mmCIF file of C-alpha atoms in Angstrom:
data_model
loop_
_atom_site.group_PDB
_atom_site.id
_atom_site.type_symbol
_atom_site.label_atom_id
_atom_site.label_comp_id
_atom_site.label_asym_id
_atom_site.label_seq_id
_atom_site.Cartn_x
_atom_site.Cartn_y
_atom_site.Cartn_z
ATOM 1 C CA MET A 1 17.936 -23.978 -86.930
ATOM 2 C CA GLY A 2 14.735 -22.255 -86.501
ATOM 3 C CA LEU A 3 15.493 -18.782 -87.702
ATOM 4 C CA THR A 4 12.726 -16.639 -88.728
ATOM 5 C CA ALA A 5 12.630 -13.138 -90.794
ATOM 6 C CA GLY A 6 9.459 -11.237 -89.653
ATOM 7 C CA ILE A 7 7.912 -8.745 -92.397
ATOM 8 C CA VAL A 8 6.387 -5.883 -91.123
ATOM 9 C CA GLY A 9 4.925 -2.745 -92.029
ATOM 10 C CA LEU A 10 1.859 -0.389 -91.959
ATOM 11 C CA PRO A 11 -1.426 -1.726 -93.510
ATOM 12 C CA ASN A 12 -1.766 -1.650 -97.402
ATOM 13 C CA VAL A 13 2.156 -1.648 -98.227
ATOM 14 C CA GLY A 14 2.469 -5.086 -99.874
ATOM 15 C CA LYS A 15 3.224 -7.128 -97.200
ATOM 16 C CA SER A 16 1.042 -10.001 -97.828
ATOM 17 C CA THR A 17 1.294 -9.679 -101.584
ATOM 18 C CA LEU A 18 5.398 -10.291 -101.114
ATOM 19 C CA PHE A 19 4.675 -12.908 -98.511
ATOM 20 C CA ASN A 20 2.632 -14.736 -101.253
ATOM 21 C CA ALA A 21 5.663 -14.319 -103.631
ATOM 22 C CA ILE A 22 8.465 -15.466 -101.023
ATOM 23 C CA THR A 23 6.740 -18.876 -99.723
ATOM 24 C CA LYS A 24 4.277 -19.345 -103.240
ATOM 25 C CA LYS A 25 1.480 -19.577 -100.640
ATOM 26 C CA SER A 26 -2.017 -18.134 -101.177
ATOM 27 C CA ILE A 27 -3.124 -16.006 -98.278
ATOM 28 C CA LEU A 28 -5.176 -13.019 -97.515
ATOM 29 C CA ALA A 29 -3.932 -9.991 -99.381
ATOM 30 C CA ALA A 30 -6.991 -7.510 -99.141
ATOM 31 C CA ASN A 31 -7.219 -3.600 -99.649
ATOM 32 C CA TYR A 32 -8.097 -3.105 -95.904
ATOM 33 C CA PRO A 33 -6.217 -3.142 -92.791
ATOM 34 C CA PHE A 34 -5.621 -6.091 -90.934
ATOM 35 C CA ALA A 35 -6.270 -8.444 -93.595
ATOM 36 C CA THR A 36 -3.722 -10.548 -91.863
ATOM 37 C CA ILE A 37 -4.876 -11.309 -88.562
ATOM 38 C CA ASP A 38 -2.583 -14.187 -87.385
ATOM 39 C CA PRO A 39 0.938 -14.276 -88.311
ATOM 40 C CA ASN A 40 1.215 -16.437 -91.700
ATOM 41 C CA VAL A 41 4.555 -18.635 -91.510
ATOM 42 C CA GLY A 42 6.433 -20.045 -94.539
ATOM 43 C CA VAL A 43 9.644 -21.759 -95.173
ATOM 44 C CA VAL A 44 11.977 -20.457 -97.617
ATOM 45 C CA THR A 45 14.788 -22.172 -99.431
ATOM 46 C CA VAL A 46 18.174 -20.394 -100.045
ATOM 47 C CA PRO A 47 19.075 -19.910 -103.745
ATOM 48 C CA ASP A 48 22.515 -21.457 -103.932
ATOM 49 C CA LYS A 49 24.192 -22.282 -106.936
ATOM 50 C CA ARG A 50 26.631 -24.620 -105.454
ATOM 51 C CA LEU A 51 24.094 -26.717 -104.498
ATOM 52 C CA ASP A 52 22.662 -27.414 -108.405
ATOM 53 C CA ILE A 53 26.583 -28.046 -109.294
ATOM 54 C CA LEU A 54 26.815 -30.866 -106.445
ATOM 55 C CA ASN A 55 23.620 -32.028 -107.774
ATOM 56 C CA GLU A 56 25.072 -32.586 -111.141
ATOM 57 C CA MET A 57 28.306 -34.021 -109.809
ATOM 58 C CA TYR A 58 26.488 -36.819 -107.534
ATOM 59 C CA HIS A 59 22.994 -37.383 -109.071
ATOM 60 C CA PRO A 60 21.562 -38.093 -105.699
ATOM 61 C CA ALA A 61 17.932 -39.442 -104.859
ATOM 62 C CA ARG A 62 17.423 -36.303 -102.745
ATOM 63 C CA LEU A 63 18.445 -32.772 -103.061
ATOM 64 C CA ILE A 64 17.402 -30.709 -100.136
ATOM 65 C CA PRO A 65 18.222 -27.046 -99.887
ATOM 66 C CA THR A 66 19.212 -25.140 -96.682
ATOM 67 C CA ALA A 67 15.830 -22.820 -95.490
ATOM 68 C CA TYR A 68 14.767 -20.492 -92.995
ATOM 69 C CA GLU A 69 11.047 -19.156 -91.942
ATOM 70 C CA PHE A 70 9.636 -15.917 -93.066
ATOM 71 C CA THR A 71 6.575 -14.617 -90.889
ATOM 72 C CA ASP A 72 4.144 -12.256 -92.347
ATOM 73 C CA ILE A 73 2.915 -10.140 -89.345
ATOM 74 C CA ALA A 74 -0.474 -8.192 -89.455
ATOM 75 C CA GLY A 75 -0.176 -4.609 -90.303
ATOM 76 C CA LEU A 76 0.781 -1.870 -87.456
ATOM 77 C CA VAL A 77 -1.041 1.289 -86.808
ATOM 78 C CA LYS A 78 0.120 4.365 -85.012
ATOM 79 C CA GLY A 79 -0.383 3.672 -81.219
ATOM 80 C CA ALA A 80 0.194 0.048 -81.252
ATOM 81 C CA SER A 81 2.550 0.133 -78.297
ATOM 82 C CA GLN A 82 -0.625 1.403 -76.334
ATOM 83 C CA GLY A 83 -2.963 -1.510 -77.637
ATOM 84 C CA GLU A 84 -4.187 0.279 -80.863
ATOM 85 C CA GLY A 85 -5.362 -1.642 -83.824
ATOM 86 C CA LEU A 86 -3.783 -5.262 -83.112
ATOM 87 C CA GLY A 87 -1.345 -3.867 -80.957
ATOM 88 C CA ASN A 88 0.451 -5.954 -78.370
ATOM 89 C CA LYS A 89 -0.491 -9.026 -80.595
ATOM 90 C CA PHE A 90 1.599 -7.492 -83.396
ATOM 91 C CA LEU A 91 4.500 -6.421 -81.103
ATOM 92 C CA SER A 92 4.672 -9.976 -79.524
ATOM 93 C CA HIS A 93 4.815 -11.448 -83.006
ATOM 94 C CA ILE A 94 7.700 -9.445 -83.737
ATOM 95 C CA ARG A 95 9.316 -10.237 -80.731
ATOM 96 C CA GLU A 96 9.756 -14.094 -81.792
ATOM 97 C CA THR A 97 11.404 -13.271 -85.089
ATOM 98 C CA ASP A 98 15.187 -13.002 -85.274
ATOM 99 C CA ALA A 99 15.446 -10.229 -87.805
ATOM 100 C CA ILE A 100 12.674 -7.475 -89.221
ATOM 101 C CA VAL A 101 12.170 -6.748 -92.732
ATOM 102 C CA GLU A 102 10.367 -3.622 -93.171
ATOM 103 C CA VAL A 103 8.181 -3.215 -96.143
ATOM 104 C CA VAL A 104 7.730 0.406 -97.195
ATOM 105 C CA ARG A 105 5.323 1.877 -99.881
ATOM 106 C CA CYS A 106 7.447 4.194 -102.281
ATOM 107 C CA PHE A 107 4.920 4.010 -105.212
ATOM 108 C CA GLU A 108 1.497 6.078 -105.801
ATOM 109 C CA ASN A 109 -1.838 4.614 -106.598
ATOM 110 C CA SER A 110 -5.342 6.123 -105.758
ATOM 111 C CA ASP A 111 -6.795 2.470 -105.915
ATOM 112 C CA ILE A 112 -5.036 1.277 -102.975
ATOM 113 C CA ILE A 113 -5.662 2.938 -99.809
ATOM 114 C CA HIS A 114 -2.976 4.080 -97.435
ATOM 115 C CA VAL A 115 -3.987 4.264 -93.782
ATOM 116 C CA GLU A 116 -2.186 7.488 -93.098
ATOM 117 C CA GLY A 117 -3.527 9.120 -96.224
ATOM 118 C CA GLY A 118 -0.965 9.922 -98.346
ATOM 119 C CA ILE A 119 2.608 8.328 -99.389
ATOM 120 C CA ASP A 120 5.434 9.447 -97.113
ATOM 121 C CA PRO A 121 7.780 6.386 -96.478
ATOM 122 C CA ILE A 122 10.007 8.113 -93.869
ATOM 123 C CA ARG A 123 6.896 8.831 -91.867
ATOM 124 C CA ASP A 124 5.676 5.361 -92.149
ATOM 125 C CA ILE A 125 9.102 3.954 -90.980
ATOM 126 C CA GLU A 126 9.168 6.535 -88.087
ATOM 127 C CA ILE A 127 5.660 5.436 -87.215
ATOM 128 C CA ILE A 128 6.887 1.804 -86.790
ATOM 129 C CA ASN A 129 10.087 2.544 -85.506
ATOM 130 C CA LEU A 130 8.699 4.745 -82.889
ATOM 131 C CA GLU A 131 6.037 2.042 -81.481
ATOM 132 C CA LEU A 132 8.955 -0.382 -81.282
ATOM 133 C CA ILE A 133 10.954 2.076 -79.232
ATOM 134 C CA LEU A 134 8.030 2.582 -77.266
ATOM 135 C CA ALA A 135 7.648 -1.192 -76.688
ATOM 136 C CA ASP A 136 11.392 -1.532 -75.724
ATOM 137 C CA LEU A 137 10.955 1.050 -72.883
ATOM 138 C CA GLU A 138 8.040 -0.544 -71.503
ATOM 139 C CA SER A 139 10.083 -3.832 -71.480
ATOM 140 C CA ILE A 140 12.882 -1.925 -69.436
ATOM 141 C CA GLY A 141 9.824 -0.520 -67.120
ATOM 142 C CA ASN A 142 10.890 -0.881 -63.586
ATOM 143 C CA ARG A 143 13.807 -3.367 -64.086
ATOM 144 C CA ILE A 144 16.395 -0.654 -63.834
ATOM 145 C CA GLU A 145 15.129 0.070 -60.065
ATOM 146 C CA LYS A 146 14.622 -3.482 -59.226
ATOM 147 C CA ILE A 147 18.332 -4.394 -60.747
ATOM 148 C CA SER A 148 19.641 -1.173 -58.555
ATOM 149 C CA LYS A 149 18.381 -2.598 -55.691
ATOM 150 C CA LYS A 150 19.625 -6.224 -56.060
ATOM 151 C CA LEU A 151 23.042 -4.836 -56.912
ATOM 152 C CA ARG A 152 23.226 -2.787 -53.879
ATOM 153 C CA ALA A 153 22.729 -5.790 -51.988
ATOM 154 C CA SER A 154 24.724 -8.272 -53.974
ATOM 155 C CA LYS A 155 27.791 -6.521 -55.459
ATOM 156 C CA GLU A 156 27.853 -8.592 -58.182
ATOM 157 C CA LYS A 157 29.693 -7.582 -61.321
ATOM 158 C CA GLU A 158 26.745 -9.518 -63.639
ATOM 159 C CA ASP A 159 24.376 -7.262 -62.090
ATOM 160 C CA GLN A 160 26.411 -4.041 -62.722
ATOM 161 C CA ILE A 161 26.870 -4.921 -66.338
ATOM 162 C CA GLU A 162 23.116 -5.540 -66.723
ATOM 163 C CA LEU A 163 22.295 -2.210 -65.122
ATOM 164 C CA ASP A 164 24.891 -0.316 -67.235
ATOM 165 C CA ALA A 165 23.414 -1.904 -70.507
ATOM 166 C CA LEU A 166 19.813 -1.198 -69.214
ATOM 167 C CA GLU A 167 20.530 2.465 -68.490
ATOM 168 C CA LYS A 168 22.494 2.714 -71.918
ATOM 169 C CA ALA A 169 19.220 1.143 -73.590
ATOM 170 C CA LYS A 170 16.968 3.475 -72.009
ATOM 171 C CA SER A 171 18.931 6.677 -72.807
ATOM 172 C CA ALA A 172 19.187 5.845 -76.271
ATOM 173 C CA LEU A 173 15.488 4.812 -76.305
ATOM 174 C CA GLU A 174 14.357 8.192 -74.924
ATOM 175 C CA ARG A 175 16.506 9.863 -77.731
ATOM 176 C CA ASN A 176 14.276 7.817 -80.611
ATOM 177 C CA GLN A 177 17.575 5.740 -81.236
ATOM 178 C CA ALA A 178 16.861 2.175 -82.135
ATOM 179 C CA LEU A 179 19.242 0.001 -79.867
ATOM 180 C CA ARG A 180 20.834 -1.777 -83.085
ATOM 181 C CA SER A 181 22.753 1.157 -83.591
ATOM 182 C CA VAL A 182 24.205 1.392 -79.926
ATOM 183 C CA ASP A 183 27.383 0.584 -79.216
ATOM 184 C CA PHE A 184 27.147 -2.530 -76.629
ATOM 185 C CA THR A 185 29.810 -4.339 -75.478
ATOM 186 C CA GLU A 186 29.744 -8.236 -75.754
ATOM 187 C CA ASP A 187 29.054 -8.480 -72.058
ATOM 188 C CA GLU A 188 26.444 -6.009 -72.210
ATOM 189 C CA LEU A 189 24.295 -7.715 -75.061
ATOM 190 C CA LEU A 190 24.751 -10.953 -73.300
ATOM 191 C CA ALA A 191 23.431 -9.456 -70.214
ATOM 192 C CA ILE A 192 19.832 -8.054 -71.740
ATOM 193 C CA LYS A 193 19.712 -10.857 -74.407
ATOM 194 C CA SER A 194 16.691 -12.190 -72.162
ATOM 195 C CA TYR A 195 15.038 -8.974 -72.797
ATOM 196 C CA ASN A 196 14.367 -9.380 -76.747
ATOM 197 C CA PHE A 197 14.460 -6.079 -77.411
ATOM 198 C CA LEU A 198 12.421 -5.101 -80.814
ATOM 199 C CA THR A 199 14.804 -2.439 -82.048
ATOM 200 C CA LEU A 200 18.008 -4.396 -81.503
ATOM 201 C CA LYS A 201 16.719 -6.940 -84.102
ATOM 202 C CA PRO A 202 18.748 -6.427 -87.397
ATOM 203 C CA ILE A 203 16.747 -5.120 -90.217
ATOM 204 C CA ILE A 204 16.065 -4.697 -93.920
ATOM 205 C CA TYR A 205 13.972 -2.150 -95.565
ATOM 206 C CA MET A 206 12.209 -3.292 -98.767
ATOM 207 C CA ALA A 207 11.046 -0.472 -101.149
ATOM 208 C CA ASN A 208 7.783 -1.555 -103.011
ATOM 209 C CA ILE A 209 7.674 0.285 -106.248
ATOM 210 C CA ASN A 210 5.632 -0.048 -109.313
ATOM 211 C CA GLU A 211 6.381 -2.151 -112.314
ATOM 212 C CA GLU A 212 7.305 0.678 -114.395
ATOM 213 C CA GLU A 213 9.992 1.870 -112.362
ATOM 214 C CA LEU A 214 11.938 -1.506 -111.570
ATOM 215 C CA SER A 215 14.198 -0.614 -114.625
ATOM 216 C CA GLU A 216 14.570 2.829 -113.800
ATOM 217 C CA GLU A 217 16.855 5.206 -111.367
ATOM 218 C CA ASP A 218 15.297 5.473 -107.833
ATOM 219 C CA ASN A 219 12.339 7.708 -107.327
ATOM 220 C CA ILE A 220 12.555 10.247 -104.565
ATOM 221 C CA TYR A 221 10.595 7.731 -102.306
ATOM 222 C CA VAL A 222 13.129 5.315 -102.844
ATOM 223 C CA LYS A 223 16.174 7.659 -102.581
ATOM 224 C CA SER A 224 14.635 9.161 -99.069
ATOM 225 C CA VAL A 225 14.454 5.423 -97.745
ATOM 226 C CA LYS A 226 17.872 4.955 -98.823
ATOM 227 C CA GLU A 227 19.250 7.973 -97.028
ATOM 228 C CA TYR A 228 17.262 6.832 -94.035
ATOM 229 C CA ALA A 229 18.745 3.476 -93.801
ATOM 230 C CA SER A 230 22.016 4.505 -94.442
ATOM 231 C CA LYS A 231 22.163 6.240 -91.002
ATOM 232 C CA GLU A 232 22.000 2.652 -89.161
ATOM 233 C CA ASN A 233 23.734 0.885 -91.812
ATOM 234 C CA ALA A 234 20.697 -0.792 -92.851
ATOM 235 C CA LYS A 235 20.097 -2.455 -96.276
ATOM 236 C CA VAL A 236 17.624 -1.118 -98.788
ATOM 237 C CA ILE A 237 16.163 -3.509 -101.706
ATOM 238 C CA LYS A 238 13.810 -2.218 -104.435
ATOM 239 C CA VAL A 239 11.192 -4.577 -105.241
ATOM 240 C CA CYS A 240 7.636 -4.777 -106.833
ATOM 241 C CA ALA A 241 5.856 -7.000 -104.753
ATOM 242 C CA LYS A 242 3.096 -7.301 -107.628
ATOM 243 C CA ILE A 243 5.786 -8.532 -110.224
ATOM 244 C CA GLU A 244 7.504 -10.639 -107.547
ATOM 245 C CA GLU A 245 4.087 -12.773 -107.203
ATOM 246 C CA GLU A 246 3.832 -13.419 -110.667
ATOM 247 C CA LEU A 247 7.672 -14.503 -111.110
ATOM 248 C CA SER A 248 6.926 -16.648 -108.044
ATOM 249 C CA GLN A 249 4.434 -18.733 -110.225
ATOM 250 C CA LEU A 250 6.747 -19.786 -112.860
ATOM 251 C CA GLU A 251 9.046 -22.208 -113.720
ATOM 252 C CA ASP A 252 12.639 -21.687 -113.812
ATOM 253 C CA ALA A 253 13.201 -21.014 -117.474
ATOM 254 C CA ASP A 254 10.131 -18.856 -117.927
ATOM 255 C CA LYS A 255 11.433 -17.036 -114.895
ATOM 256 C CA LYS A 256 14.614 -16.379 -116.353
ATOM 257 C CA GLU A 257 12.980 -15.181 -119.494
ATOM 258 C CA MET A 258 10.943 -12.601 -117.610
ATOM 259 C CA LEU A 259 13.698 -11.154 -115.632
ATOM 260 C CA GLU A 260 15.381 -10.423 -118.836
ATOM 261 C CA ALA A 261 12.738 -8.793 -120.166
ATOM 262 C CA LEU A 262 12.553 -6.488 -117.198
ATOM 263 C CA GLU A 263 16.216 -5.977 -117.604
ATOM 264 C CA LEU A 264 16.930 -7.715 -114.169
ATOM 265 C CA ASP A 265 19.796 -9.863 -112.868
ATOM 266 C CA MET A 266 18.249 -11.196 -110.019
ATOM 267 C CA SER A 267 14.652 -11.064 -108.666
ATOM 268 C CA GLY A 268 13.927 -8.610 -105.669
ATOM 269 C CA LEU A 269 12.918 -11.789 -103.451
ATOM 270 C CA ASP A 270 16.324 -13.685 -104.382
ATOM 271 C CA GLN A 271 17.928 -10.691 -103.199
ATOM 272 C CA LEU A 272 15.686 -10.155 -99.950
ATOM 273 C CA ILE A 273 16.283 -13.727 -99.120
ATOM 274 C CA GLN A 274 20.282 -13.743 -99.421
ATOM 275 C CA ALA A 275 20.567 -10.332 -97.575
ATOM 276 C CA THR A 276 18.220 -11.805 -94.791
ATOM 277 C CA TYR A 277 20.563 -14.910 -94.534
ATOM 278 C CA GLU A 278 23.750 -12.511 -94.437
ATOM 279 C CA LEU A 279 21.548 -10.302 -91.651
ATOM 280 C CA LEU A 280 21.137 -13.146 -89.611
ATOM 281 C CA GLY A 281 24.818 -14.180 -89.637
ATOM 282 C CA LEU A 282 24.478 -17.706 -91.442
ATOM 283 C CA SER A 283 26.392 -19.788 -93.462
ATOM 284 C CA THR A 284 26.265 -22.724 -95.201
ATOM 285 C CA TYR A 285 27.929 -26.315 -95.009
ATOM 286 C CA PHE A 286 27.226 -29.348 -97.195
ATOM 287 C CA THR A 287 26.848 -33.195 -97.046
ATOM 288 C CA VAL A 288 27.004 -35.098 -100.200
ATOM 289 C CA GLY A 289 26.309 -38.628 -101.509
ATOM 290 C CA THR A 290 24.487 -40.521 -103.972
ATOM 291 C CA ASP A 291 21.564 -40.785 -101.515
ATOM 292 C CA GLU A 292 21.416 -37.249 -100.333
ATOM 293 C CA VAL A 293 22.914 -33.909 -101.146
ATOM 294 C CA ARG A 294 22.053 -31.574 -98.539
ATOM 295 C CA ALA A 295 22.488 -27.951 -97.525
ATOM 296 C CA TRP A 296 22.843 -26.875 -93.731
ATOM 297 C CA THR A 297 22.401 -23.889 -92.342
ATOM 298 C CA TYR A 298 24.607 -22.743 -89.252
ATOM 299 C CA LYS A 299 25.322 -19.531 -87.589
ATOM 300 C CA THR A 300 28.965 -18.362 -88.651
ATOM 301 C CA GLY A 301 31.577 -18.898 -86.283
ATOM 302 C CA MET A 302 30.312 -22.389 -84.905
ATOM 303 C CA ASN A 303 32.789 -25.172 -84.301
ATOM 304 C CA ALA A 304 32.618 -28.692 -86.043
ATOM 305 C CA LYS A 305 31.197 -30.373 -83.316
ATOM 306 C CA GLN A 306 28.461 -27.672 -83.063
ATOM 307 C CA CYS A 307 27.882 -27.929 -86.812
ATOM 308 C CA ALA A 308 27.506 -31.755 -86.273
ATOM 309 C CA GLY A 309 24.918 -30.987 -83.668
ATOM 310 C CA ILE A 310 22.577 -29.400 -86.308
ATOM 311 C CA ILE A 311 22.414 -32.788 -88.031
ATOM 312 C CA HIS A 312 21.564 -34.731 -85.157
ATOM 313 C CA SER A 313 22.621 -34.385 -81.120
ATOM 314 C CA ASP A 314 24.292 -37.916 -81.340
ATOM 315 C CA PHE A 315 26.560 -36.290 -83.487
ATOM 316 C CA GLU A 316 27.570 -33.973 -81.369
ATOM 317 C CA LYS A 317 27.583 -35.820 -78.369
ATOM 318 C CA GLY A 318 29.838 -38.667 -79.620
ATOM 319 C CA PHE A 319 31.768 -36.354 -82.120
ATOM 320 C CA ILE A 320 35.028 -37.801 -83.127
ATOM 321 C CA ARG A 321 36.294 -35.612 -86.134
ATOM 322 C CA ALA A 322 35.046 -34.160 -89.385
ATOM 323 C CA GLU A 323 36.300 -34.989 -92.784
ATOM 324 C CA VAL A 324 36.430 -31.972 -94.794
ATOM 325 C CA ILE A 325 36.561 -30.900 -98.311
ATOM 326 C CA SER A 326 36.342 -27.260 -99.306
ATOM 327 C CA TYR A 327 33.515 -26.591 -102.253
ATOM 328 C CA GLN A 328 36.371 -24.580 -103.925
ATOM 329 C CA ASP A 329 38.929 -27.188 -104.036
ATOM 330 C CA LEU A 330 36.374 -29.752 -105.082
ATOM 331 C CA ILE A 331 35.205 -27.932 -108.250
ATOM 332 C CA GLU A 332 38.843 -27.219 -109.084
ATOM 333 C CA CYS A 333 39.742 -30.822 -108.729
ATOM 334 C CA GLY A 334 36.830 -32.300 -110.145
ATOM 335 C CA SER A 335 36.062 -35.226 -107.774
ATOM 336 C CA GLU A 336 36.914 -36.344 -104.074
ATOM 337 C CA LEU A 337 39.239 -38.595 -105.116
ATOM 338 C CA LYS A 338 41.318 -36.303 -107.032
ATOM 339 C CA VAL A 339 40.647 -33.694 -104.116
ATOM 340 C CA LYS A 340 42.707 -36.473 -101.932
ATOM 341 C CA GLU A 341 45.342 -37.036 -104.429
ATOM 342 C CA ALA A 342 46.045 -33.484 -104.363
ATOM 343 C CA GLY A 343 46.522 -33.490 -100.569
ATOM 344 C CA LYS A 344 43.462 -31.227 -99.838
ATOM 345 C CA PHE A 345 41.316 -33.775 -97.951
ATOM 346 C CA ARG A 346 41.214 -32.443 -94.285
ATOM 347 C CA LEU A 347 40.301 -34.243 -90.980
ATOM 348 C CA GLU A 348 39.468 -31.464 -88.468
ATOM 349 C CA GLY A 349 38.765 -31.837 -84.475
ATOM 350 C CA LYS A 350 36.049 -30.305 -82.662
ATOM 351 C CA GLU A 351 37.210 -26.841 -82.123
ATOM 352 C CA TYR A 352 37.547 -26.436 -86.051
ATOM 353 C CA LEU A 353 35.696 -23.339 -86.943
ATOM 354 C CA MET A 354 33.528 -24.373 -89.887
ATOM 355 C CA GLN A 355 33.946 -22.434 -93.208
ATOM 356 C CA ASP A 356 31.067 -21.340 -95.623
ATOM 357 C CA GLY A 357 30.922 -24.202 -98.377
ATOM 358 C CA ASP A 358 32.678 -27.004 -96.656
ATOM 359 C CA ILE A 359 31.805 -30.268 -97.484
ATOM 360 C CA CYS A 360 31.545 -32.410 -94.623
ATOM 361 C CA HIS A 361 31.328 -35.995 -93.337
ATOM 362 C CA PHE A 362 31.210 -36.608 -89.670
ATOM 363 C CA ARG A 363 32.397 -39.604 -87.787
ATOM 364 C CA PHE A 364 30.959 -39.976 -84.066
ATOM 365 C CA ASN A 365 30.180 -42.844 -81.888
ATOM 366 C CA VAL A 366 27.719 -43.002 -79.029
#
């Protein structure tokens, strides 16, 4: 579906190391600002145990997991909204993403330079958030005055909604409040969608720590990040980017062994991928057969006809019906035949709201 999560943070907080681990790609990760000049994009598969079980049941020629993109964005510095560092280039790359993963340094290491001279995760978060707020204020610019003039002439309801939303946004931004925590109505959100505000994007904070702290209680830095994030109902995931990079190079059996040695149930990256998937409001449906078992990403709330269009536009254009089995029913019954015998095989129309885990076969005619 072309959805993208952007990894942001100050220089030298572990962004590029984390990105290496996520995508298993080797990019420049150096101990100086702006080692990453252009955004690096990698396709990430979503861990899903259901796909493994379906693979065992159908033994397909191809197994295709669902995926989306992570983008590693060049390190930001104070004053980016005024063009400092990579400035507007950095901000434009964030604008193209659907969600933000903000990496925050929560470890001490005298060998790795911090661009601000010391470790203070809340200061780092506020530097980035302030730059995003200033960029959003600039986007509003004189638009309020223009829409006000237009409204006086047109008296259009849509213009009034847009004006109200922009004034609400401007007021919040001037109080240093991110727009994601503002209570906009659905109509207001629709009216300002085209502005693509940076602080309206959902966010996850990644607290990057030392290896020896992985199995310990949160350090003071992580605790402060969690307290900050709780105010905007954001999630915090604790990782050691260096360990995650090592884990990403291992085979599944070796990875499991290393996680057990580290006393971890799941890698930080698997947590991040799942959390970002949820943050973007995504769900998964499956198509199955001996030729291919595949997971498909869709926006939660999409109907059967729209989901058919994800496979091919002809499926949506000529949609007739969806033959649907729930994953849970398939597992409980043991086979498609037994699902049908149990009366749990369903024929659904175009308005049917797809459910996470649905196994579908679409009938269409064009």
